[in-house]
Amino acid sequence: MESRLRFRRRPALDSSVVVDNAVRTGVAGRVRRLAARALLVVGGVITLVGVLLLVACWRDDQAIEARLGRATAEVVSVSLQRTVVRFATPDGAVHSPSQGVLYPEGLAPGQLVRIEYDTDNTELARVAGRTARLALLPVGTFLLAVWAVLGPLVWWLRRRPL
């Protein structure tokens, strides 16, 4: 009689609830957990690439500042992938970095612009006065947008009951 009063005639463990929960979290639960993990991995890889991009910009700036050369360059072409400039070094050689100039925003073909370059590697040139700080806003905004989408999606996949 004592147990009946304490548990009010309800079994301590209802096996039907356990079985229902196991079936519900079976395949669908595993798929959701796997999808959430995959999205976290994708987000992590994208974040790593963004951070490495910022480190590469900083490293290029350090190389330029270590062996700084200055010149006036003519903007030859502007495209989405690169901005090509042509400049002469003090020894009279004319150079045009194959990958373009760093931080080219706002340049137009035919424009003359001051650049800074690495005297040991003239392929590495940037618009004078511009540094890796300019990359912080676009990379940071992109990473924020990625996590603004992935974060709630992962939360929804992990917390959503069936």
PDB file of C-alpha atoms in Angstrom:
ATOM      1  CA  MET A   1       0.000   0.000   0.000  1.00  0.00           C
ATOM      2  CA  GLU A   2       2.841   2.311   0.776  1.00  0.00           C
ATOM      3  CA  SER A   3       4.253   2.134  -2.754  1.00  0.00           C
ATOM      4  CA  ARG A   4       0.869   2.902  -4.215  1.00  0.00           C
ATOM      5  CA  LEU A   5       0.639   6.138  -2.309  1.00  0.00           C
ATOM      6  CA  ARG A   6       4.146   7.168  -3.142  1.00  0.00           C
ATOM      7  CA  PHE A   7       3.913   6.504  -6.896  1.00  0.00           C
ATOM      8  CA  ARG A   8       0.167   7.017  -7.244  1.00  0.00           C
ATOM      9  CA  ARG A   9      -0.249   3.851  -9.295  1.00  0.00           C
ATOM     10  CA  ARG A  10       2.116   4.956 -12.046  1.00  0.00           C
ATOM     11  CA  PRO A  11       4.927   2.639 -12.960  1.00  0.00           C
ATOM     12  CA  ALA A  12       8.391   3.939 -12.166  1.00  0.00           C
ATOM     13  CA  LEU A  13       9.539   3.350 -15.727  1.00  0.00           C
ATOM     14  CA  ASP A  14       7.132   3.327 -18.639  1.00  0.00           C
ATOM     15  CA  SER A  15       8.746   1.131 -21.297  1.00  0.00           C
ATOM     16  CA  SER A  16       6.493   2.444 -24.072  1.00  0.00           C
ATOM     17  CA  VAL A  17       7.958   5.949 -23.588  1.00  0.00           C
ATOM     18  CA  VAL A  18      11.489   4.580 -23.794  1.00  0.00           C
ATOM     19  CA  VAL A  19      10.710   2.651 -26.983  1.00  0.00           C
ATOM     20  CA  ASP A  20       8.958   5.648 -28.572  1.00  0.00           C
ATOM     21  CA  ASN A  21      11.918   7.914 -27.792  1.00  0.00           C
ATOM     22  CA  ALA A  22      14.364   5.384 -29.218  1.00  0.00           C
ATOM     23  CA  VAL A  23      12.360   5.098 -32.448  1.00  0.00           C
ATOM     24  CA  ARG A  24      11.969   8.870 -32.775  1.00  0.00           C
ATOM     25  CA  THR A  25      15.649   9.582 -32.299  1.00  0.00           C
ATOM     26  CA  GLY A  26      16.693   6.683 -34.493  1.00  0.00           C
ATOM     27  CA  VAL A  27      17.604   7.382 -38.092  1.00  0.00           C
ATOM     28  CA  ALA A  28      16.182  10.895 -38.247  1.00  0.00           C
ATOM     29  CA  GLY A  29      18.023  11.922 -35.099  1.00  0.00           C
ATOM     30  CA  ARG A  30      21.293  10.537 -36.381  1.00  0.00           C
ATOM     31  CA  VAL A  31      20.846  12.319 -39.713  1.00  0.00           C
ATOM     32  CA  ARG A  32      20.142  15.623 -37.942  1.00  0.00           C
ATOM     33  CA  ARG A  33      23.178  15.220 -35.676  1.00  0.00           C
ATOM     34  CA  LEU A  34      25.369  14.323 -38.663  1.00  0.00           C
ATOM     35  CA  ALA A  35      24.065  17.327 -40.633  1.00  0.00           C
ATOM     36  CA  ALA A  36      24.714  19.632 -37.658  1.00  0.00           C
ATOM     37  CA  ARG A  37      28.276  18.336 -37.337  1.00  0.00           C
ATOM     38  CA  ALA A  38      28.869  18.696 -41.074  1.00  0.00           C
ATOM     39  CA  LEU A  39      27.667  22.313 -40.960  1.00  0.00           C
ATOM     40  CA  LEU A  40      29.955  23.013 -38.000  1.00  0.00           C
ATOM     41  CA  VAL A  41      32.893  21.548 -39.927  1.00  0.00           C
ATOM     42  CA  VAL A  42      32.047  23.649 -42.996  1.00  0.00           C
ATOM     43  CA  GLY A  43      31.771  26.749 -40.815  1.00  0.00           C
ATOM     44  CA  GLY A  44      35.084  25.934 -39.159  1.00  0.00           C
ATOM     45  CA  VAL A  45      36.830  25.497 -42.506  1.00  0.00           C
ATOM     46  CA  ILE A  46      35.397  28.773 -43.827  1.00  0.00           C
ATOM     47  CA  THR A  47      36.504  30.543 -40.639  1.00  0.00           C
ATOM     48  CA  LEU A  48      39.986  29.047 -40.929  1.00  0.00           C
ATOM     49  CA  VAL A  49      40.266  30.219 -44.541  1.00  0.00           C
ATOM     50  CA  GLY A  50      39.177  33.740 -43.529  1.00  0.00           C
ATOM     51  CA  VAL A  51      41.723  33.887 -40.714  1.00  0.00           C
ATOM     52  CA  LEU A  52      44.457  32.553 -43.008  1.00  0.00           C
ATOM     53  CA  LEU A  53      43.548  35.229 -45.553  1.00  0.00           C
ATOM     54  CA  LEU A  54      44.038  37.928 -42.928  1.00  0.00           C
ATOM     55  CA  VAL A  55      47.346  36.365 -41.853  1.00  0.00           C
ATOM     56  CA  ALA A  56      48.505  36.282 -45.489  1.00  0.00           C
ATOM     57  CA  CYS A  57      47.626  39.971 -45.930  1.00  0.00           C
ATOM     58  CA  TRP A  58      49.552  40.846 -42.771  1.00  0.00           C
ATOM     59  CA  ARG A  59      52.525  38.727 -43.924  1.00  0.00           C
ATOM     60  CA  ASP A  60      52.597  40.455 -47.315  1.00  0.00           C
ATOM     61  CA  ASP A  61      52.508  43.843 -45.614  1.00  0.00           C
ATOM     62  CA  GLN A  62      55.396  42.830 -43.366  1.00  0.00           C
ATOM     63  CA  ALA A  63      57.446  41.723 -46.387  1.00  0.00           C
ATOM     64  CA  ILE A  64      56.787  45.016 -48.173  1.00  0.00           C
ATOM     65  CA  GLU A  65      57.661  47.084 -45.091  1.00  0.00           C
ATOM     66  CA  ALA A  66      60.864  45.107 -44.502  1.00  0.00           C
ATOM     67  CA  ARG A  67      62.257  46.039 -47.943  1.00  0.00           C
ATOM     68  CA  LEU A  68      60.178  49.048 -48.896  1.00  0.00           C
ATOM     69  CA  GLY A  69      60.355  50.531 -52.371  1.00  0.00           C
ATOM     70  CA  ARG A  70      58.124  53.312 -53.651  1.00  0.00           C
ATOM     71  CA  ALA A  71      57.066  54.154 -57.173  1.00  0.00           C
ATOM     72  CA  THR A  72      54.344  55.730 -59.255  1.00  0.00           C
ATOM     73  CA  ALA A  73      52.403  53.153 -61.222  1.00  0.00           C
ATOM     74  CA  GLU A  74      49.947  53.331 -64.066  1.00  0.00           C
ATOM     75  CA  VAL A  75      46.785  51.250 -63.704  1.00  0.00           C
ATOM     76  CA  VAL A  76      46.677  49.075 -66.826  1.00  0.00           C
ATOM     77  CA  SER A  77      43.454  47.132 -66.243  1.00  0.00           C
ATOM     78  CA  VAL A  78      40.849  46.565 -63.578  1.00  0.00           C
ATOM     79  CA  SER A  79      38.850  43.345 -63.318  1.00  0.00           C
ATOM     80  CA  LEU A  80      37.060  41.402 -60.613  1.00  0.00           C
ATOM     81  CA  GLN A  81      40.052  39.092 -60.054  1.00  0.00           C
ATOM     82  CA  ARG A  82      42.911  41.597 -60.137  1.00  0.00           C
ATOM     83  CA  THR A  83      44.047  45.117 -60.888  1.00  0.00           C
ATOM     84  CA  VAL A  84      47.150  45.213 -63.067  1.00  0.00           C
ATOM     85  CA  VAL A  85      49.606  48.076 -62.684  1.00  0.00           C
ATOM     86  CA  ARG A  86      52.883  48.903 -64.404  1.00  0.00           C
ATOM     87  CA  PHE A  87      55.738  50.696 -62.630  1.00  0.00           C
ATOM     88  CA  ALA A  88      59.449  51.342 -63.040  1.00  0.00           C
ATOM     89  CA  THR A  89      62.057  50.645 -60.361  1.00  0.00           C
ATOM     90  CA  PRO A  90      65.121  52.867 -59.783  1.00  0.00           C
ATOM     91  CA  ASP A  91      67.270  50.518 -61.896  1.00  0.00           C
ATOM     92  CA  GLY A  92      65.091  51.346 -64.923  1.00  0.00           C
ATOM     93  CA  ALA A  93      63.269  47.998 -65.137  1.00  0.00           C
ATOM     94  CA  VAL A  94      59.536  48.081 -65.754  1.00  0.00           C
ATOM     95  CA  HIS A  95      57.454  45.667 -63.666  1.00  0.00           C
ATOM     96  CA  SER A  96      53.855  44.527 -63.769  1.00  0.00           C
ATOM     97  CA  PRO A  97      52.896  42.130 -60.934  1.00  0.00           C
ATOM     98  CA  SER A  98      51.145  39.121 -62.481  1.00  0.00           C
ATOM     99  CA  GLN A  99      48.699  38.801 -59.557  1.00  0.00           C
ATOM    100  CA  GLY A 100      47.951  42.503 -59.550  1.00  0.00           C
ATOM    101  CA  VAL A 101      48.309  45.095 -56.828  1.00  0.00           C
ATOM    102  CA  LEU A 102      47.091  44.604 -53.254  1.00  0.00           C
ATOM    103  CA  TYR A 103      44.155  46.682 -51.937  1.00  0.00           C
ATOM    104  CA  PRO A 104      43.103  48.120 -55.342  1.00  0.00           C
ATOM    105  CA  GLU A 105      39.681  49.489 -54.418  1.00  0.00           C
ATOM    106  CA  GLY A 106      38.670  52.592 -56.325  1.00  0.00           C
ATOM    107  CA  LEU A 107      41.303  52.409 -59.064  1.00  0.00           C
ATOM    108  CA  ALA A 108      40.489  52.992 -62.729  1.00  0.00           C
ATOM    109  CA  PRO A 109      42.423  52.182 -65.924  1.00  0.00           C
ATOM    110  CA  GLY A 110      44.858  54.922 -66.952  1.00  0.00           C
ATOM    111  CA  GLN A 111      45.063  56.346 -63.435  1.00  0.00           C
ATOM    112  CA  LEU A 112      48.462  57.077 -61.882  1.00  0.00           C
ATOM    113  CA  VAL A 113      48.799  55.831 -58.328  1.00  0.00           C
ATOM    114  CA  ARG A 114      51.559  55.689 -55.712  1.00  0.00           C
ATOM    115  CA  ILE A 115      52.520  52.151 -54.785  1.00  0.00           C
ATOM    116  CA  GLU A 116      54.808  50.460 -52.291  1.00  0.00           C
ATOM    117  CA  TYR A 117      56.560  47.247 -53.252  1.00  0.00           C
ATOM    118  CA  ASP A 118      59.019  44.688 -51.927  1.00  0.00           C
ATOM    119  CA  THR A 119      62.405  45.490 -53.483  1.00  0.00           C
ATOM    120  CA  ASP A 120      63.406  41.792 -53.416  1.00  0.00           C
ATOM    121  CA  ASN A 121      60.125  40.647 -54.951  1.00  0.00           C
ATOM    122  CA  THR A 122      58.561  43.237 -57.238  1.00  0.00           C
ATOM    123  CA  GLU A 123      55.572  40.898 -57.730  1.00  0.00           C
ATOM    124  CA  LEU A 124      54.458  42.004 -54.271  1.00  0.00           C
ATOM    125  CA  ALA A 125      53.043  45.543 -54.492  1.00  0.00           C
ATOM    126  CA  ARG A 126      50.285  47.467 -52.751  1.00  0.00           C
ATOM    127  CA  VAL A 127      48.653  50.847 -53.138  1.00  0.00           C
ATOM    128  CA  ALA A 128      50.573  53.280 -50.908  1.00  0.00           C
ATOM    129  CA  GLY A 129      49.019  53.894 -47.522  1.00  0.00           C
ATOM    130  CA  ARG A 130      46.749  50.850 -47.640  1.00  0.00           C
ATOM    131  CA  THR A 131      47.351  47.893 -45.332  1.00  0.00           C
ATOM    132  CA  ALA A 132      45.824  44.618 -44.184  1.00  0.00           C
ATOM    133  CA  ARG A 133      43.433  46.576 -41.957  1.00  0.00           C
ATOM    134  CA  LEU A 134      41.330  47.095 -45.081  1.00  0.00           C
ATOM    135  CA  ALA A 135      40.745  43.339 -45.241  1.00  0.00           C
ATOM    136  CA  LEU A 136      39.329  43.142 -41.702  1.00  0.00           C
ATOM    137  CA  LEU A 137      35.905  44.571 -42.529  1.00  0.00           C
ATOM    138  CA  PRO A 138      35.038  42.423 -45.578  1.00  0.00           C
ATOM    139  CA  VAL A 139      36.441  39.204 -44.097  1.00  0.00           C
ATOM    140  CA  GLY A 140      34.893  39.876 -40.701  1.00  0.00           C
ATOM    141  CA  THR A 141      31.524  40.717 -42.218  1.00  0.00           C
ATOM    142  CA  PHE A 142      31.599  37.585 -44.367  1.00  0.00           C
ATOM    143  CA  LEU A 143      32.444  35.363 -41.383  1.00  0.00           C
ATOM    144  CA  LEU A 144      29.740  37.028 -39.303  1.00  0.00           C
ATOM    145  CA  ALA A 145      27.202  36.354 -42.069  1.00  0.00           C
ATOM    146  CA  VAL A 146      28.319  32.713 -42.370  1.00  0.00           C
ATOM    147  CA  TRP A 147      27.872  32.131 -38.636  1.00  0.00           C
ATOM    148  CA  ALA A 148      24.624  34.127 -38.558  1.00  0.00           C
ATOM    149  CA  VAL A 149      23.218  31.518 -40.955  1.00  0.00           C
ATOM    150  CA  LEU A 150      25.009  28.405 -39.671  1.00  0.00           C
ATOM    151  CA  GLY A 151      24.530  29.069 -35.952  1.00  0.00           C
ATOM    152  CA  PRO A 152      20.719  29.059 -35.895  1.00  0.00           C
ATOM    153  CA  LEU A 153      20.613  26.254 -38.451  1.00  0.00           C
ATOM    154  CA  VAL A 154      22.857  24.029 -36.322  1.00  0.00           C
ATOM    155  CA  TRP A 155      20.855  24.947 -33.221  1.00  0.00           C
ATOM    156  CA  TRP A 156      17.623  24.064 -35.029  1.00  0.00           C
ATOM    157  CA  LEU A 157      19.021  20.727 -36.210  1.00  0.00           C
ATOM    158  CA  ARG A 158      20.236  19.802 -32.734  1.00  0.00           C
ATOM    159  CA  ARG A 159      17.234  21.007 -30.708  1.00  0.00           C
ATOM    160  CA  ARG A 160      14.299  20.318 -32.990  1.00  0.00           C
ATOM    161  CA  PRO A 161      12.047  17.576 -31.553  1.00  0.00           C
ATOM    162  CA  LEU A 162      10.382  15.186 -33.940  1.00  0.00           C
TER     163      LEU A 162
END
